[in-house]
Amino acid sequence: MRDSRRTRRRVLQTAAAGSLAGLAGCQGLIGGNSDDESVTIPELATFRGSGAIIEGRPAPGGTSIEDLPDLSGELNLYIGGGEGGIYYRFVEMLQEIYPDFTVYESSAASSSLAQNIVEEVESGAPQADVFWSIDASSLGYVADNDAYDPLGDTVVEPVPSGFQGDDNAWVGVAGRARSVPYNTDQLDESDVPATVREFPTTASFPNTVGWAPTYGAFKSFVTAMRLLRGPDPTRDWLVAMRENGAQRFPDEFVVSQRVADGTIPVGFANHYYALRVKNQRPDAPLDLAFTSGDAGALVNVAGALKIQGTQKSDLVDLFVRHLLSAEAQEFFATVSFAYPMIPGVEPVGDLPTIDELSPPDIDLSALSNLEETLEIMREAGVPG
Amino acid sequence: MSVGDRLTSLPDRVADDTAVGTGLTLLAAALAAALVVPLGWLFVDVLGLGGRAIDLATSATTLAVLARSVALVAVVTAGSVLVGVPLAVLTVQADIPFKRFWTVLAALPLAVPSYLGAFAVVSATGQDGVLVNALRPLGVETIPTIDGFTGAALVLTVYTYPYVFLTTRASLLSLDASLVEAARTLNSGRWEAFRRVTLPQILPGVAAGALLVALYTLSDFGTPNIMHVEVFTQFIYARYTGFMRDYAALLSLQLLAVTAVILAVESRIGADDSGAYASSGNRGALSIRLGRLRYPLLLLPLLVGATAILLPVVVFALWLTSGGPGYAGGSMAFSWTYGWNSLYVAFLAAVASVLVALPIALRSAASDSRLAALADRAPYAGYAAPGIVLAIALVSFSLDAAPAFYKTLPLLVFAYVVRFVPQAIGSMRTSALQVDRTLVEAARTLGRSRFGAFRSVTLPLIAPGIVTGAALVFLTTMKELPATLILRPLGFDTLVTYIWRVEEAGLYGRAALPALVLVVVSGLSMAVILAQEDTGDGDTNE
């Protein structure tokens, strides 16, 4: 399969010299042909998730898919594992909408793909045209190693600058916030400290904070703390948490479920896990608190990056514009419960909007430096 | 399939070392070399670390993980011997009813990938587990979650003891019963006879099985990962994915060193030419009369079978019918393409392995030259190399040396051949050793060409070995996870990579169907292997 694509790519390169415009037209790379009768954009409801907390949402603002040129041609996509599975569903929907559009995907851990991209570009054997990472550190790694081509200005324009890479290297398409799920039968929001620093010494819940140290997002959180406060305070905090009896769980979905069950009153988890629990069990006594201005309020993003040397630069741009369309953002917000990246699309439930959060001032790309974080976690007796 | 075949030469079966023979030896050696060279690329990666390499290799962290890995290997190997050997004795020598059934039941856990078992065990136990929910009406409120070191040891033992069971069984089937009877005549008690006569004869078989268990445990990635116990493979994977690839390469080399130690230990226990799966004939298995004891003893295979087979099948079937845990609007629908992809690569790997193994096995059986012995043994480096290590080496190797092959189907199949060809060599060599050279010579005398003689005499005789070898490679390829995960071509998903993806995304329910398909297909390949055992030894003890 790949060989035929490589051949195809070579043919395209050769032919391009003679009839660039004609070929690009066939490939649908030149915009303005969205009136093609074979394409019908499904109604909004198709893009929405279902469940109690989704009902009654306003129509999303932003650019609709209908207003974008049609996608056509073949695209090789590297997509991060885990949450990327939900995002890929949207890619499947795009392929259903556009019969001439085919995506070949490869899914693995985002960080693993990022390193592959850098090695592949260095060896002159890039495999993919576009990288859809589920975290900013992997995007930053590719950007720092100059293995990207900048995205078009119109592509990144709708997204706040804090969720873009320098030089249009990447753009965020969905956000996730660190949060503090708590059990509303056992605690009031005012019981939850405003900073993570106060957690080990808060008298109302000794022995009962749930966390998942092996989970990637937790390691990013510790990395953020290390970058903000330095290694020694971070190690001390981990030790204090451990000695105060923090309970270890395999992942943050479980942490959120246990908080809803009342097994533990409070925990650390990405915000969307609590929303998943709520969507299944609308009556669960579960709510989210957010710390302020520290590592506990980190907002990380899934984002897209154009891989250096792709022959399909325009198609990648158009693809990413689709990811930032009103429908896509509504999909990410209501199916994966991610933070939308464009104004005009609201996060689900009664989440604060993204500008109401106070994330720490930190370069998200720097989160890729995990080695020291893992060492600190180990020294603190909290192996990740 | 003893890895530790001593360098002592096999009986000189052929006098002629003609040009053809030498050519075959060289071919075998070249194939073996091609299988081993990519591993050398790890050294290239490690060079990037410079002087830090030694600090990292000897850091307290590394050593702690190393100790944990070694402990897990020791516990699982011991556990497998404790389960596998009695089961082998029970099914070969004891007068139990429905022997065939118990034999198949005892071997069947090998058909279930251990990470699926781990997945099922983790999901079944604990507060929200399937098992607890099922037992709640009976007043059971909680079952502790089985995970961590204990969980991994338990699951790995349950799914790997069949290696010991099968190799021990093969040894027992080829045991010369008259020796044991002689010992009994000479007034040795039953236990004394077992210890002095049977044990020394089956020890190489037990050791060969234990070696496979140890190597599997050391190289397994999925089970420790799901059980959340930090062993070497997981440690490597975390660094591989955590922007520390040269560190991962360094750790890979350390893991290979541990593997070498295990191989060395096994080689001291002894050689076993009878092979792991094909037995070399049954010269009268003696019968142990158990009396009333035989029914309680059947609890052992029953218990193990229920844990290893029934639990995952029930868990996955429940998910299949109830939709399983996950959340509304989840994606990643299962496609039968994944199943076809699995079958396709497994088939390619099996065919390629047979083609590679044939010259090596034939040469090794027919020649006592050092080169042939080396060619026979060298591929075990690939077999011993954990999938994740091999994948890391092949990524580096292909990107540096052959970018055109990077993440292509040929490279993936190559990885499988490197990993699994020794299984084919082992079973084929066993068959080849049993070919009576005089028959071939007779055919030659009667005017057949060399190739004609091979086709009409040798090939039919070694066919069961070829089928067993191919089935083993097929089975292990179907189950292989880490190398598939890293090396598969863009857009190419198999059953295991799909299961891995949905597991990572928390959509456990989606894993049910592919897991069941995988278990059924693996079960069928196991049936093929066991059927070959039948035709091989003309099983008379039913």
Short mmCIF file of C-alpha atoms in Angstrom, two decimals, chain A residues 138-366:
data_model
loop_
_atom_site.label_atom_id
_atom_site.label_comp_id
_atom_site.label_asym_id
_atom_site.label_seq_id
_atom_site.Cartn_x
_atom_site.Cartn_y
_atom_site.Cartn_z
CA SER A 138 5.40 16.46 21.72
CA LEU A 139 4.54 19.31 19.37
CA GLY A 140 7.23 21.37 21.05
CA TYR A 141 9.76 18.58 20.59
CA VAL A 142 9.16 18.43 16.83
CA ALA A 143 9.20 22.23 16.61
CA ASP A 144 12.44 22.54 18.60
CA ASN A 145 14.09 20.03 16.29
CA ASP A 146 13.00 21.93 13.17
CA ALA A 147 11.07 19.04 11.73
CA TYR A 148 7.97 21.11 10.87
CA ASP A 149 6.77 23.39 8.10
CA PRO A 150 4.80 26.41 9.31
CA LEU A 151 1.03 26.30 9.07
CA GLY A 152 -0.73 29.00 7.08
CA ASP A 153 -1.62 32.23 8.90
CA THR A 154 -5.32 31.75 8.20
CA VAL A 155 -5.11 28.32 9.81
CA VAL A 156 -3.84 29.41 13.21
CA GLU A 157 -5.65 32.77 13.26
CA PRO A 158 -8.80 31.71 15.24
CA VAL A 159 -6.83 30.23 18.15
CA PRO A 160 -5.52 32.30 21.11
CA SER A 161 -1.77 32.84 20.88
CA GLY A 162 -1.06 30.92 24.09
CA PHE A 163 -2.15 27.76 22.30
CA GLN A 164 0.01 28.20 19.23
CA GLY A 165 3.65 27.38 18.59
CA ASP A 166 6.15 30.06 17.58
CA ASP A 167 6.43 30.57 13.82
CA ASN A 168 3.05 28.85 13.29
CA ALA A 169 4.79 25.57 14.09
CA TRP A 170 1.62 24.08 15.55
CA VAL A 171 -1.86 25.02 16.62
CA GLY A 172 -3.98 23.71 19.46
CA VAL A 173 -7.22 22.00 18.47
CA ALA A 174 -8.53 20.81 21.84
CA GLY A 175 -7.58 21.62 25.42
CA ARG A 176 -7.58 19.81 28.71
CA ALA A 177 -7.21 21.37 32.09
CA ARG A 178 -5.79 19.93 35.27
CA SER A 179 -8.54 19.96 37.84
CA VAL A 180 -9.55 18.84 41.29
CA PRO A 181 -12.61 16.56 41.24
CA TYR A 182 -14.31 16.57 44.65
CA ASN A 183 -17.28 14.85 46.22
CA THR A 184 -20.02 17.40 46.89
CA ASP A 185 -21.55 15.30 49.68
CA GLN A 186 -18.30 15.44 51.60
CA LEU A 187 -16.81 18.80 50.70
CA ASP A 188 -17.77 22.30 49.68
CA GLU A 189 -15.92 24.03 46.92
CA SER A 190 -14.48 26.35 49.55
CA ASP A 191 -12.86 23.34 51.27
CA VAL A 192 -10.67 22.77 48.22
CA PRO A 193 -7.46 24.77 48.51
CA ALA A 194 -6.76 27.42 45.90
CA THR A 195 -3.27 26.09 45.25
CA VAL A 196 -1.83 22.59 45.10
CA ARG A 197 0.83 23.72 47.57
CA GLU A 198 -1.75 23.67 50.38
CA PHE A 199 -3.00 20.16 49.73
CA PRO A 200 -0.71 18.17 52.02
CA THR A 201 -1.53 20.39 54.98
CA THR A 202 -5.26 20.80 54.50
CA ALA A 203 -6.89 19.34 57.57
CA SER A 204 -10.22 18.37 56.05
CA PHE A 205 -8.90 15.47 54.00
CA PRO A 206 -5.88 13.62 55.32
CA ASN A 207 -5.16 10.19 53.80
CA THR A 208 -7.63 10.72 51.06
CA VAL A 209 -6.35 12.51 48.01
CA GLY A 210 -6.50 10.25 44.96
CA TRP A 211 -3.88 10.49 42.25
CA ALA A 212 -2.49 8.48 39.32
CA PRO A 213 1.28 9.03 39.15
CA THR A 214 1.83 6.73 36.17
CA TYR A 215 -0.52 8.79 34.02
CA GLY A 216 1.12 11.06 31.45
CA ALA A 217 -0.91 14.12 32.39
CA PHE A 218 0.19 13.75 35.99
CA LYS A 219 3.83 13.70 34.92
CA SER A 220 3.26 16.84 32.87
CA PHE A 221 1.75 18.41 35.97
CA VAL A 222 4.80 17.50 38.06
CA THR A 223 7.06 18.78 35.28
CA ALA A 224 5.19 22.07 35.33
CA MET A 225 5.64 22.28 39.08
CA ARG A 226 9.34 21.58 38.71
CA LEU A 227 9.69 24.31 36.08
CA LEU A 228 7.73 26.79 38.17
CA ARG A 229 9.09 26.07 41.63
CA GLY A 230 12.28 24.09 41.17
CA PRO A 231 13.20 20.47 41.86
CA ASP A 232 13.54 20.55 45.66
CA PRO A 233 10.12 22.05 46.52
CA THR A 234 8.56 19.66 44.01
CA ARG A 235 10.19 16.65 45.63
CA ASP A 236 9.17 17.92 49.08
CA TRP A 237 5.58 18.36 47.93
CA LEU A 238 5.44 14.83 46.55
CA VAL A 239 6.89 13.43 49.76
CA ALA A 240 4.43 15.43 51.88
CA MET A 241 1.52 14.20 49.76
CA ARG A 242 2.71 10.62 50.03
CA GLU A 243 3.24 10.85 53.79
CA ASN A 244 -0.19 12.39 54.13
CA GLY A 245 -1.58 9.20 52.61
CA ALA A 246 -2.35 10.05 49.00
CA GLN A 247 -3.96 7.03 47.38
CA ARG A 248 -2.62 5.69 44.14
CA PHE A 249 -4.93 4.71 41.28
CA PRO A 250 -4.13 3.29 37.85
CA ASP A 251 -5.57 6.22 35.90
CA GLU A 252 -7.46 9.45 36.34
CA PHE A 253 -10.79 8.06 35.14
CA VAL A 254 -10.67 5.73 38.13
CA VAL A 255 -9.70 8.63 40.41
CA SER A 256 -12.77 10.54 39.22
CA GLN A 257 -15.03 7.50 39.64
CA ARG A 258 -13.80 6.92 43.20
CA VAL A 259 -14.49 10.55 44.07
CA ALA A 260 -18.01 10.16 42.68
CA ASP A 261 -18.43 6.95 44.71
CA GLY A 262 -17.32 8.76 47.86
CA THR A 263 -14.41 6.35 48.40
CA ILE A 264 -12.17 9.40 48.41
CA PRO A 265 -13.40 12.98 48.78
CA VAL A 266 -10.96 14.60 46.36
CA GLY A 267 -8.34 13.87 43.72
CA PHE A 268 -6.19 15.18 40.90
CA ALA A 269 -7.35 14.51 37.34
CA ASN A 270 -7.79 16.00 33.91
CA HIS A 271 -11.12 17.79 33.78
CA TYR A 272 -12.84 15.59 31.20
CA TYR A 273 -12.80 12.43 33.30
CA ALA A 274 -15.23 13.93 35.80
CA LEU A 275 -17.47 14.98 32.90
CA ARG A 276 -17.46 11.42 31.58
CA VAL A 277 -18.57 10.18 34.98
CA LYS A 278 -21.25 12.87 35.15
CA ASN A 279 -22.49 12.03 31.69
CA GLN A 280 -23.00 8.41 32.72
CA ARG A 281 -24.27 9.17 36.22
CA PRO A 282 -25.87 12.63 36.14
CA ASP A 283 -26.72 12.46 39.87
CA ALA A 284 -23.20 11.64 41.04
CA PRO A 285 -22.13 14.03 43.81
CA LEU A 286 -19.14 15.16 41.80
CA ASP A 287 -17.89 18.59 40.86
CA LEU A 288 -14.68 20.18 39.69
CA ALA A 289 -12.54 22.79 41.36
CA PHE A 290 -9.58 24.52 39.75
CA THR A 291 -6.47 25.78 41.45
CA SER A 292 -5.08 29.11 40.46
CA GLY A 293 -1.92 30.20 38.72
CA ASP A 294 0.07 27.08 39.59
CA ALA A 295 0.90 23.70 38.10
CA GLY A 296 -2.49 22.44 39.27
CA ALA A 297 -4.14 24.74 36.74
CA LEU A 298 -2.05 23.65 33.78
CA VAL A 299 -3.92 23.70 30.49
CA ASN A 300 -2.38 21.35 27.96
CA VAL A 301 -3.51 21.05 24.39
CA ALA A 302 -3.85 18.53 21.65
CA GLY A 303 -2.66 20.16 18.47
CA ALA A 304 -1.71 19.71 14.85
CA LEU A 305 1.62 20.22 13.11
CA LYS A 306 2.68 20.08 9.48
CA ILE A 307 5.59 17.72 9.00
CA GLN A 308 8.59 19.07 7.14
CA GLY A 309 8.90 18.03 3.54
CA THR A 310 5.28 17.09 3.00
CA GLN A 311 4.14 17.38 -0.60
CA LYS A 312 0.66 18.17 0.61
CA SER A 313 1.13 21.44 2.41
CA ASP A 314 -2.18 22.94 1.25
CA LEU A 315 -4.14 19.83 2.05
CA VAL A 316 -2.64 19.80 5.56
CA ASP A 317 -3.66 23.43 6.06
CA LEU A 318 -7.18 22.70 4.89
CA PHE A 319 -7.37 19.61 7.08
CA VAL A 320 -6.33 21.60 10.16
CA ARG A 321 -8.88 24.29 9.31
CA HIS A 322 -11.48 21.52 9.41
CA LEU A 323 -10.26 20.57 12.89
CA LEU A 324 -10.88 24.16 13.95
CA SER A 325 -14.33 24.37 12.34
CA ALA A 326 -17.42 24.96 14.44
CA GLU A 327 -18.52 21.35 13.95
CA ALA A 328 -15.16 19.87 14.91
CA GLN A 329 -14.88 22.04 17.99
CA GLU A 330 -18.42 21.12 19.01
CA PHE A 331 -17.48 17.48 18.53
CA PHE A 332 -14.35 17.73 20.69
CA ALA A 333 -16.30 19.65 23.34
CA THR A 334 -19.23 17.25 23.54
CA VAL A 335 -17.66 13.88 22.77
CA SER A 336 -14.27 14.05 24.44
CA PHE A 337 -15.31 16.94 26.76
CA ALA A 338 -12.21 18.85 25.73
CA TYR A 339 -11.88 22.59 25.91
CA PRO A 340 -12.74 24.10 22.54
CA MET A 341 -9.96 26.22 21.05
CA ILE A 342 -12.05 28.79 19.23
CA PRO A 343 -14.21 31.50 20.76
CA GLY A 344 -17.86 30.88 20.04
CA VAL A 345 -17.85 27.25 21.14
CA GLU A 346 -18.62 26.76 24.81
CA PRO A 347 -17.13 24.03 26.99
CA VAL A 348 -19.76 21.59 28.27
CA GLY A 349 -21.43 21.60 31.65
CA ASP A 350 -20.76 24.54 33.92
CA LEU A 351 -17.04 24.54 33.25
CA PRO A 352 -15.36 27.90 33.37
CA THR A 353 -14.49 29.10 29.87
CA ILE A 354 -10.88 28.84 28.89
CA ASP A 355 -10.21 32.54 29.56
CA GLU A 356 -11.66 32.16 33.06
CA LEU A 357 -9.02 29.63 34.02
CA SER A 358 -5.72 30.91 35.32
CA PRO A 359 -3.10 28.57 33.94
CA PRO A 360 0.52 29.08 35.01
CA ASP A 361 2.78 31.09 32.76
CA ILE A 362 4.75 28.29 31.22
CA ASP A 363 6.02 27.30 27.80
CA LEU A 364 4.04 24.14 27.07
CA SER A 365 6.84 22.86 24.83
CA ALA A 366 9.12 22.64 27.85
#
